[in-house]
Amino acid sequence: MERYTRETARGWTLDGASQEVAIARLAQFENAYFSILDQQKELSDRLEALKGQGRQKSAQFRELLGKKLVNQQILLAFEFQGIG
């Protein structure tokens, strides 16, 4: 991925990209972030339903839990960078 910004003593500035291109990239990041948040809510709901059925050891439960953990790692990486 090509970097569109660089940090200077005064803050962040565009580096080789137009403002429109940089805004479009920001929108893509925001869409991805909020999509992951939505997925986390859906996964939590599905996991709770499976727990209610006593299916914590099922393959489906484990697969959904794995997806939830991967998403959580992504969200933690965003938070580490001050996003979220």
PDB file of N, CA and C in Angstrom:
ATOM      1  N   MET A   1       0.845  -1.167   0.000  1.00  0.00           N
ATOM      2  CA  MET A   1       0.000   0.000   0.000  1.00  0.00           C
ATOM      3  C   MET A   1       0.896   1.238   0.000  1.00  0.00           C
ATOM      4  N   GLU A   2       0.547   2.156  -0.815  1.00  0.00           N
ATOM      5  CA  GLU A   2       1.293   3.407  -0.904  1.00  0.00           C
ATOM      6  C   GLU A   2       0.884   4.331   0.248  1.00  0.00           C
ATOM      7  N   ARG A   3       1.854   4.951   0.878  1.00  0.00           N
ATOM      8  CA  ARG A   3       1.583   5.874   1.974  1.00  0.00           C
ATOM      9  C   ARG A   3       1.276   7.253   1.395  1.00  0.00           C
ATOM     10  N   TYR A   4       0.201   7.900   1.900  1.00  0.00           N
ATOM     11  CA  TYR A   4      -0.206   9.211   1.413  1.00  0.00           C
ATOM     12  C   TYR A   4       0.148  10.346   2.357  1.00  0.00           C
ATOM     13  N   THR A   5       0.646  10.025   3.533  1.00  0.00           N
ATOM     14  CA  THR A   5       0.942  11.058   4.523  1.00  0.00           C
ATOM     15  C   THR A   5       2.360  10.882   5.057  1.00  0.00           C
ATOM     16  N   ARG A   6       2.854  11.948   5.664  1.00  0.00           N
ATOM     17  CA  ARG A   6       4.115  11.851   6.395  1.00  0.00           C
ATOM     18  C   ARG A   6       4.035  12.821   7.568  1.00  0.00           C
ATOM     19  N   GLU A   7       4.746  12.450   8.619  1.00  0.00           N
ATOM     20  CA  GLU A   7       4.738  13.276   9.820  1.00  0.00           C
ATOM     21  C   GLU A   7       5.855  14.298   9.747  1.00  0.00           C
ATOM     22  N   THR A   8       5.521  15.522  10.095  1.00  0.00           N
ATOM     23  CA  THR A   8       6.497  16.605  10.145  1.00  0.00           C
ATOM     24  C   THR A   8       6.526  17.160  11.565  1.00  0.00           C
ATOM     25  N   ALA A   9       7.376  18.132  11.801  1.00  0.00           N
ATOM     26  CA  ALA A   9       7.450  18.762  13.122  1.00  0.00           C
ATOM     27  C   ALA A   9       6.133  19.447  13.481  1.00  0.00           C
ATOM     28  N   ARG A  10       5.356  19.848  12.496  1.00  0.00           N
ATOM     29  CA  ARG A  10       4.080  20.543  12.727  1.00  0.00           C
ATOM     30  C   ARG A  10       2.876  19.612  12.737  1.00  0.00           C
ATOM     31  N   GLY A  11       3.082  18.345  12.464  1.00  0.00           N
ATOM     32  CA  GLY A  11       1.967  17.397  12.402  1.00  0.00           C
ATOM     33  C   GLY A  11       2.023  16.592  11.119  1.00  0.00           C
ATOM     34  N   TRP A  12       0.887  16.123  10.685  1.00  0.00           N
ATOM     35  CA  TRP A  12       0.813  15.286   9.494  1.00  0.00           C
ATOM     36  C   TRP A  12       0.508  16.119   8.267  1.00  0.00           C
ATOM     37  N   THR A  13       1.096  15.703   7.131  1.00  0.00           N
ATOM     38  CA  THR A  13       0.863  16.387   5.864  1.00  0.00           C
ATOM     39  C   THR A  13       0.724  15.352   4.752  1.00  0.00           C
ATOM     40  N   LEU A  14       0.092  15.760   3.657  1.00  0.00           N
ATOM     41  CA  LEU A  14      -0.022  14.880   2.493  1.00  0.00           C
ATOM     42  C   LEU A  14       1.325  14.798   1.799  1.00  0.00           C
ATOM     43  N   ASP A  15       1.636  13.609   1.319  1.00  0.00           N
ATOM     44  CA  ASP A  15       2.926  13.392   0.672  1.00  0.00           C
ATOM     45  C   ASP A  15       2.687  12.669  -0.647  1.00  0.00           C
ATOM     46  N   GLY A  16       2.520  13.417  -1.705  1.00  0.00           N
ATOM     47  CA  GLY A  16       2.367  12.820  -3.020  1.00  0.00           C
ATOM     48  C   GLY A  16       0.957  12.368  -3.360  1.00  0.00           C
ATOM     49  N   ALA A  17      -0.040  12.857  -2.635  1.00  0.00           N
ATOM     50  CA  ALA A  17      -1.424  12.490  -2.943  1.00  0.00           C
ATOM     51  C   ALA A  17      -2.286  13.734  -2.833  1.00  0.00           C
ATOM     52  N   SER A  18      -3.351  13.750  -3.611  1.00  0.00           N
ATOM     53  CA  SER A  18      -4.274  14.871  -3.511  1.00  0.00           C
ATOM     54  C   SER A  18      -5.147  14.696  -2.272  1.00  0.00           C
ATOM     55  N   GLN A  19      -5.754  15.773  -1.852  1.00  0.00           N
ATOM     56  CA  GLN A  19      -6.631  15.728  -0.684  1.00  0.00           C
ATOM     57  C   GLN A  19      -7.804  14.776  -0.938  1.00  0.00           C
ATOM     58  N   GLU A  20      -8.334  14.767  -2.149  1.00  0.00           N
ATOM     59  CA  GLU A  20      -9.462  13.899  -2.476  1.00  0.00           C
ATOM     60  C   GLU A  20      -9.086  12.419  -2.348  1.00  0.00           C
ATOM     61  N   VAL A  21      -7.885  12.082  -2.804  1.00  0.00           N
ATOM     62  CA  VAL A  21      -7.409  10.698  -2.725  1.00  0.00           C
ATOM     63  C   VAL A  21      -7.221  10.298  -1.267  1.00  0.00           C
ATOM     64  N   ALA A  22      -6.645  11.201  -0.479  1.00  0.00           N
ATOM     65  CA  ALA A  22      -6.417  10.913   0.936  1.00  0.00           C
ATOM     66  C   ALA A  22      -7.740  10.763   1.688  1.00  0.00           C
ATOM     67  N   ILE A  23      -8.722  11.589   1.370  1.00  0.00           N
ATOM     68  CA  ILE A  23     -10.038  11.485   2.014  1.00  0.00           C
ATOM     69  C   ILE A  23     -10.708  10.167   1.635  1.00  0.00           C
ATOM     70  N   ALA A  24     -10.571   9.756   0.386  1.00  0.00           N
ATOM     71  CA  ALA A  24     -11.148   8.473  -0.035  1.00  0.00           C
ATOM     72  C   ALA A  24     -10.502   7.321   0.733  1.00  0.00           C
ATOM     73  N   ARG A  25      -9.195   7.379   0.926  1.00  0.00           N
ATOM     74  CA  ARG A  25      -8.495   6.342   1.696  1.00  0.00           C
ATOM     75  C   ARG A  25      -8.967   6.337   3.140  1.00  0.00           C
ATOM     76  N   LEU A  26      -9.139   7.514   3.735  1.00  0.00           N
ATOM     77  CA  LEU A  26      -9.645   7.606   5.103  1.00  0.00           C
ATOM     78  C   LEU A  26     -11.037   6.988   5.196  1.00  0.00           C
ATOM     79  N   ALA A  27     -11.875   7.253   4.215  1.00  0.00           N
ATOM     80  CA  ALA A  27     -13.221   6.678   4.207  1.00  0.00           C
ATOM     81  C   ALA A  27     -13.160   5.156   4.147  1.00  0.00           C
ATOM     82  N   GLN A  28     -12.231   4.611   3.388  1.00  0.00           N
ATOM     83  CA  GLN A  28     -12.076   3.160   3.321  1.00  0.00           C
ATOM     84  C   GLN A  28     -11.675   2.592   4.677  1.00  0.00           C
ATOM     85  N   PHE A  29     -10.758   3.248   5.364  1.00  0.00           N
ATOM     86  CA  PHE A  29     -10.358   2.807   6.698  1.00  0.00           C
ATOM     87  C   PHE A  29     -11.531   2.873   7.670  1.00  0.00           C
ATOM     88  N   GLU A  30     -12.279   3.967   7.608  1.00  0.00           N
ATOM     89  CA  GLU A  30     -13.439   4.100   8.492  1.00  0.00           C
ATOM     90  C   GLU A  30     -14.466   3.019   8.202  1.00  0.00           C
ATOM     91  N   ASN A  31     -14.723   2.753   6.937  1.00  0.00           N
ATOM     92  CA  ASN A  31     -15.668   1.694   6.577  1.00  0.00           C
ATOM     93  C   ASN A  31     -15.206   0.345   7.104  1.00  0.00           C
ATOM     94  N   ALA A  32     -13.929   0.050   6.970  1.00  0.00           N
ATOM     95  CA  ALA A  32     -13.389  -1.221   7.464  1.00  0.00           C
ATOM     96  C   ALA A  32     -13.524  -1.300   8.979  1.00  0.00           C
ATOM     97  N   TYR A  33     -13.184  -0.233   9.679  1.00  0.00           N
ATOM     98  CA  TYR A  33     -13.253  -0.214  11.134  1.00  0.00           C
ATOM     99  C   TYR A  33     -14.678  -0.469  11.623  1.00  0.00           C
ATOM    100  N   PHE A  34     -15.634   0.266  11.079  1.00  0.00           N
ATOM    101  CA  PHE A  34     -17.016   0.110  11.519  1.00  0.00           C
ATOM    102  C   PHE A  34     -17.610  -1.229  11.085  1.00  0.00           C
ATOM    103  N   SER A  35     -17.144  -1.765   9.978  1.00  0.00           N
ATOM    104  CA  SER A  35     -17.570  -3.096   9.561  1.00  0.00           C
ATOM    105  C   SER A  35     -17.122  -4.149  10.580  1.00  0.00           C
ATOM    106  N   ILE A  36     -15.892  -4.023  11.055  1.00  0.00           N
ATOM    107  CA  ILE A  36     -15.382  -4.958  12.058  1.00  0.00           C
ATOM    108  C   ILE A  36     -16.172  -4.826  13.353  1.00  0.00           C
ATOM    109  N   LEU A  37     -16.495  -3.591  13.753  1.00  0.00           N
ATOM    110  CA  LEU A  37     -17.312  -3.406  14.957  1.00  0.00           C
ATOM    111  C   LEU A  37     -18.678  -4.071  14.804  1.00  0.00           C
ATOM    112  N   ASP A  38     -19.288  -3.910  13.641  1.00  0.00           N
ATOM    113  CA  ASP A  38     -20.587  -4.542  13.380  1.00  0.00           C
ATOM    114  C   ASP A  38     -20.465  -6.069  13.420  1.00  0.00           C
ATOM    115  N   GLN A  39     -19.396  -6.603  12.840  1.00  0.00           N
ATOM    116  CA  GLN A  39     -19.165  -8.045  12.858  1.00  0.00           C
ATOM    117  C   GLN A  39     -19.010  -8.552  14.287  1.00  0.00           C
ATOM    118  N   GLN A  40     -18.319  -7.785  15.124  1.00  0.00           N
ATOM    119  CA  GLN A  40     -18.125  -8.198  16.515  1.00  0.00           C
ATOM    120  C   GLN A  40     -19.467  -8.331  17.233  1.00  0.00           C
ATOM    121  N   LYS A  41     -20.359  -7.388  17.008  1.00  0.00           N
ATOM    122  CA  LYS A  41     -21.685  -7.448  17.631  1.00  0.00           C
ATOM    123  C   LYS A  41     -22.446  -8.676  17.136  1.00  0.00           C
ATOM    124  N   GLU A  42     -22.419  -8.899  15.826  1.00  0.00           N
ATOM    125  CA  GLU A  42     -23.108 -10.058  15.247  1.00  0.00           C
ATOM    126  C   GLU A  42     -22.512 -11.365  15.769  1.00  0.00           C
ATOM    127  N   LEU A  43     -21.190 -11.437  15.830  1.00  0.00           N
ATOM    128  CA  LEU A  43     -20.544 -12.650  16.327  1.00  0.00           C
ATOM    129  C   LEU A  43     -20.891 -12.896  17.794  1.00  0.00           C
ATOM    130  N   SER A  44     -20.915 -11.847  18.596  1.00  0.00           N
ATOM    131  CA  SER A  44     -21.283 -11.987  20.010  1.00  0.00           C
ATOM    132  C   SER A  44     -22.701 -12.532  20.147  1.00  0.00           C
ATOM    133  N   ASP A  45     -23.606 -12.004  19.349  1.00  0.00           N
ATOM    134  CA  ASP A  45     -25.005 -12.461  19.392  1.00  0.00           C
ATOM    135  C   ASP A  45     -25.112 -13.932  19.004  1.00  0.00           C
ATOM    136  N   ARG A  46     -24.401 -14.314  17.948  1.00  0.00           N
ATOM    137  CA  ARG A  46     -24.452 -15.711  17.493  1.00  0.00           C
ATOM    138  C   ARG A  46     -23.819 -16.651  18.508  1.00  0.00           C
ATOM    139  N   LEU A  47     -22.720 -16.213  19.123  1.00  0.00           N
ATOM    140  CA  LEU A  47     -22.068 -17.040  20.139  1.00  0.00           C
ATOM    141  C   LEU A  47     -22.971 -17.208  21.363  1.00  0.00           C
ATOM    142  N   GLU A  48     -23.647 -16.143  21.756  1.00  0.00           N
ATOM    143  CA  GLU A  48     -24.567 -16.240  22.897  1.00  0.00           C
ATOM    144  C   GLU A  48     -25.709 -17.206  22.599  1.00  0.00           C
ATOM    145  N   ALA A  49     -26.214 -17.182  21.374  1.00  0.00           N
ATOM    146  CA  ALA A  49     -27.285 -18.101  20.990  1.00  0.00           C
ATOM    147  C   ALA A  49     -26.797 -19.547  21.066  1.00  0.00           C
ATOM    148  N   LEU A  50     -25.592 -19.790  20.582  1.00  0.00           N
ATOM    149  CA  LEU A  50     -25.040 -21.141  20.646  1.00  0.00           C
ATOM    150  C   LEU A  50     -24.791 -21.568  22.095  1.00  0.00           C
ATOM    151  N   LYS A  51     -24.326 -20.650  22.927  1.00  0.00           N
ATOM    152  CA  LYS A  51     -24.138 -20.958  24.348  1.00  0.00           C
ATOM    153  C   LYS A  51     -25.470 -21.347  24.978  1.00  0.00           C
ATOM    154  N   GLY A  52     -26.513 -20.620  24.623  1.00  0.00           N
ATOM    155  CA  GLY A  52     -27.847 -20.911  25.144  1.00  0.00           C
ATOM    156  C   GLY A  52     -28.332 -22.296  24.770  1.00  0.00           C
ATOM    157  N   GLN A  53     -27.828 -22.808  23.661  1.00  0.00           N
ATOM    158  CA  GLN A  53     -28.192 -24.152  23.197  1.00  0.00           C
ATOM    159  C   GLN A  53     -27.214 -25.202  23.717  1.00  0.00           C
ATOM    160  N   GLY A  54     -26.234 -24.780  24.510  1.00  0.00           N
ATOM    161  CA  GLY A  54     -25.247 -25.718  25.038  1.00  0.00           C
ATOM    162  C   GLY A  54     -24.268 -26.226  23.992  1.00  0.00           C
ATOM    163  N   ARG A  55     -23.997 -25.427  22.966  1.00  0.00           N
ATOM    164  CA  ARG A  55     -23.161 -25.875  21.847  1.00  0.00           C
ATOM    165  C   ARG A  55     -21.774 -25.215  21.865  1.00  0.00           C
ATOM    166  N   GLN A  56     -21.211 -24.995  23.067  1.00  0.00           N
ATOM    167  CA  GLN A  56     -19.905 -24.354  23.168  1.00  0.00           C
ATOM    168  C   GLN A  56     -18.778 -25.192  22.574  1.00  0.00           C
ATOM    169  N   LYS A  57     -18.970 -26.489  22.432  1.00  0.00           N
ATOM    170  CA  LYS A  57     -17.901 -27.345  21.900  1.00  0.00           C
ATOM    171  C   LYS A  57     -18.092 -27.673  20.420  1.00  0.00           C
ATOM    172  N   SER A  58     -19.085 -27.071  19.799  1.00  0.00           N
ATOM    173  CA  SER A  58     -19.346 -27.357  18.388  1.00  0.00           C
ATOM    174  C   SER A  58     -18.308 -26.672  17.503  1.00  0.00           C
ATOM    175  N   ALA A  59     -18.171 -27.192  16.305  1.00  0.00           N
ATOM    176  CA  ALA A  59     -17.239 -26.610  15.329  1.00  0.00           C
ATOM    177  C   ALA A  59     -17.682 -25.187  14.973  1.00  0.00           C
ATOM    178  N   GLN A  60     -18.975 -24.984  14.848  1.00  0.00           N
ATOM    179  CA  GLN A  60     -19.486 -23.654  14.505  1.00  0.00           C
ATOM    180  C   GLN A  60     -19.128 -22.642  15.596  1.00  0.00           C
ATOM    181  N   PHE A  61     -19.303 -23.007  16.849  1.00  0.00           N
ATOM    182  CA  PHE A  61     -18.975 -22.114  17.954  1.00  0.00           C
ATOM    183  C   PHE A  61     -17.489 -21.763  17.922  1.00  0.00           C
ATOM    184  N   ARG A  62     -16.659 -22.765  17.737  1.00  0.00           N
ATOM    185  CA  ARG A  62     -15.213 -22.526  17.728  1.00  0.00           C
ATOM    186  C   ARG A  62     -14.783 -21.659  16.550  1.00  0.00           C
ATOM    187  N   GLU A  63     -15.411 -21.865  15.407  1.00  0.00           N
ATOM    188  CA  GLU A  63     -15.095 -21.048  14.234  1.00  0.00           C
ATOM    189  C   GLU A  63     -15.481 -19.589  14.484  1.00  0.00           C
ATOM    190  N   LEU A  64     -16.671 -19.368  15.013  1.00  0.00           N
ATOM    191  CA  LEU A  64     -17.120 -18.006  15.289  1.00  0.00           C
ATOM    192  C   LEU A  64     -16.249 -17.341  16.355  1.00  0.00           C
ATOM    193  N   LEU A  65     -15.865 -18.098  17.366  1.00  0.00           N
ATOM    194  CA  LEU A  65     -15.000 -17.564  18.405  1.00  0.00           C
ATOM    195  C   LEU A  65     -13.641 -17.178  17.823  1.00  0.00           C
ATOM    196  N   GLY A  66     -13.126 -17.995  16.924  1.00  0.00           N
ATOM    197  CA  GLY A  66     -11.863 -17.667  16.256  1.00  0.00           C
ATOM    198  C   GLY A  66     -11.961 -16.378  15.464  1.00  0.00           C
ATOM    199  N   LYS A  67     -13.066 -16.198  14.734  1.00  0.00           N
ATOM    200  CA  LYS A  67     -13.272 -14.959  13.970  1.00  0.00           C
ATOM    201  C   LYS A  67     -13.342 -13.762  14.909  1.00  0.00           C
ATOM    202  N   LYS A  68     -14.031 -13.944  16.027  1.00  0.00           N
ATOM    203  CA  LYS A  68     -14.154 -12.853  16.992  1.00  0.00           C
ATOM    204  C   LYS A  68     -12.790 -12.470  17.561  1.00  0.00           C
ATOM    205  N   LEU A  69     -11.952 -13.454  17.843  1.00  0.00           N
ATOM    206  CA  LEU A  69     -10.621 -13.172  18.377  1.00  0.00           C
ATOM    207  C   LEU A  69      -9.731 -12.468  17.346  1.00  0.00           C
ATOM    208  N   VAL A  70      -9.824 -12.872  16.093  1.00  0.00           N
ATOM    209  CA  VAL A  70      -9.049 -12.211  15.038  1.00  0.00           C
ATOM    210  C   VAL A  70      -9.490 -10.756  14.907  1.00  0.00           C
ATOM    211  N   ASN A  71     -10.812 -10.532  14.889  1.00  0.00           N
ATOM    212  CA  ASN A  71     -11.322  -9.163  14.811  1.00  0.00           C
ATOM    213  C   ASN A  71     -10.851  -8.341  16.002  1.00  0.00           C
ATOM    214  N   GLN A  72     -10.831  -8.953  17.186  1.00  0.00           N
ATOM    215  CA  GLN A  72     -10.392  -8.240  18.378  1.00  0.00           C
ATOM    216  C   GLN A  72      -8.934  -7.816  18.254  1.00  0.00           C
ATOM    217  N   GLN A  73      -8.105  -8.665  17.680  1.00  0.00           N
ATOM    218  CA  GLN A  73      -6.701  -8.314  17.469  1.00  0.00           C
ATOM    219  C   GLN A  73      -6.572  -7.134  16.501  1.00  0.00           C
ATOM    220  N   ILE A  74      -7.384  -7.116  15.467  1.00  0.00           N
ATOM    221  CA  ILE A  74      -7.368  -6.004  14.512  1.00  0.00           C
ATOM    222  C   ILE A  74      -7.785  -4.716  15.206  1.00  0.00           C
ATOM    223  N   LEU A  75      -8.853  -4.783  16.000  1.00  0.00           N
ATOM    224  CA  LEU A  75      -9.318  -3.599  16.722  1.00  0.00           C
ATOM    225  C   LEU A  75      -8.266  -3.108  17.725  1.00  0.00           C
ATOM    226  N   LEU A  76      -7.574  -4.030  18.368  1.00  0.00           N
ATOM    227  CA  LEU A  76      -6.508  -3.630  19.293  1.00  0.00           C
ATOM    228  C   LEU A  76      -5.359  -2.939  18.556  1.00  0.00           C
ATOM    229  N   ALA A  77      -5.052  -3.407  17.360  1.00  0.00           N
ATOM    230  CA  ALA A  77      -4.011  -2.751  16.557  1.00  0.00           C
ATOM    231  C   ALA A  77      -4.431  -1.324  16.197  1.00  0.00           C
ATOM    232  N   PHE A  78      -5.706  -1.143  15.836  1.00  0.00           N
ATOM    233  CA  PHE A  78      -6.219   0.212  15.561  1.00  0.00           C
ATOM    234  C   PHE A  78      -6.127   1.072  16.815  1.00  0.00           C
ATOM    235  N   GLU A  79      -6.562   0.532  17.959  1.00  0.00           N
ATOM    236  CA  GLU A  79      -6.536   1.293  19.199  1.00  0.00           C
ATOM    237  C   GLU A  79      -5.105   1.668  19.596  1.00  0.00           C
ATOM    238  N   PHE A  80      -4.166   0.785  19.353  1.00  0.00           N
ATOM    239  CA  PHE A  80      -2.765   1.067  19.655  1.00  0.00           C
ATOM    240  C   PHE A  80      -2.278   2.296  18.884  1.00  0.00           C
ATOM    241  N   GLN A  81      -2.818   2.503  17.686  1.00  0.00           N
ATOM    242  CA  GLN A  81      -2.458   3.650  16.857  1.00  0.00           C
ATOM    243  C   GLN A  81      -3.343   4.869  17.138  1.00  0.00           C
ATOM    244  N   GLY A  82      -4.245   4.749  18.121  1.00  0.00           N
ATOM    245  CA  GLY A  82      -5.103   5.887  18.475  1.00  0.00           C
ATOM    246  C   GLY A  82      -6.370   5.972  17.659  1.00  0.00           C
ATOM    247  N   ILE A  83      -6.720   4.883  16.973  1.00  0.00           N
ATOM    248  CA  ILE A  83      -7.938   4.852  16.161  1.00  0.00           C
ATOM    249  C   ILE A  83      -8.994   4.080  16.949  1.00  0.00           C
ATOM    250  N   GLY A  84     -10.137   4.691  17.140  1.00  0.00           N
ATOM    251  CA  GLY A  84     -11.218   3.968  17.812  1.00  0.00           C
ATOM    252  C   GLY A  84     -11.483   4.425  19.136  1.00  0.00           C
TER     253      GLY A  84
END
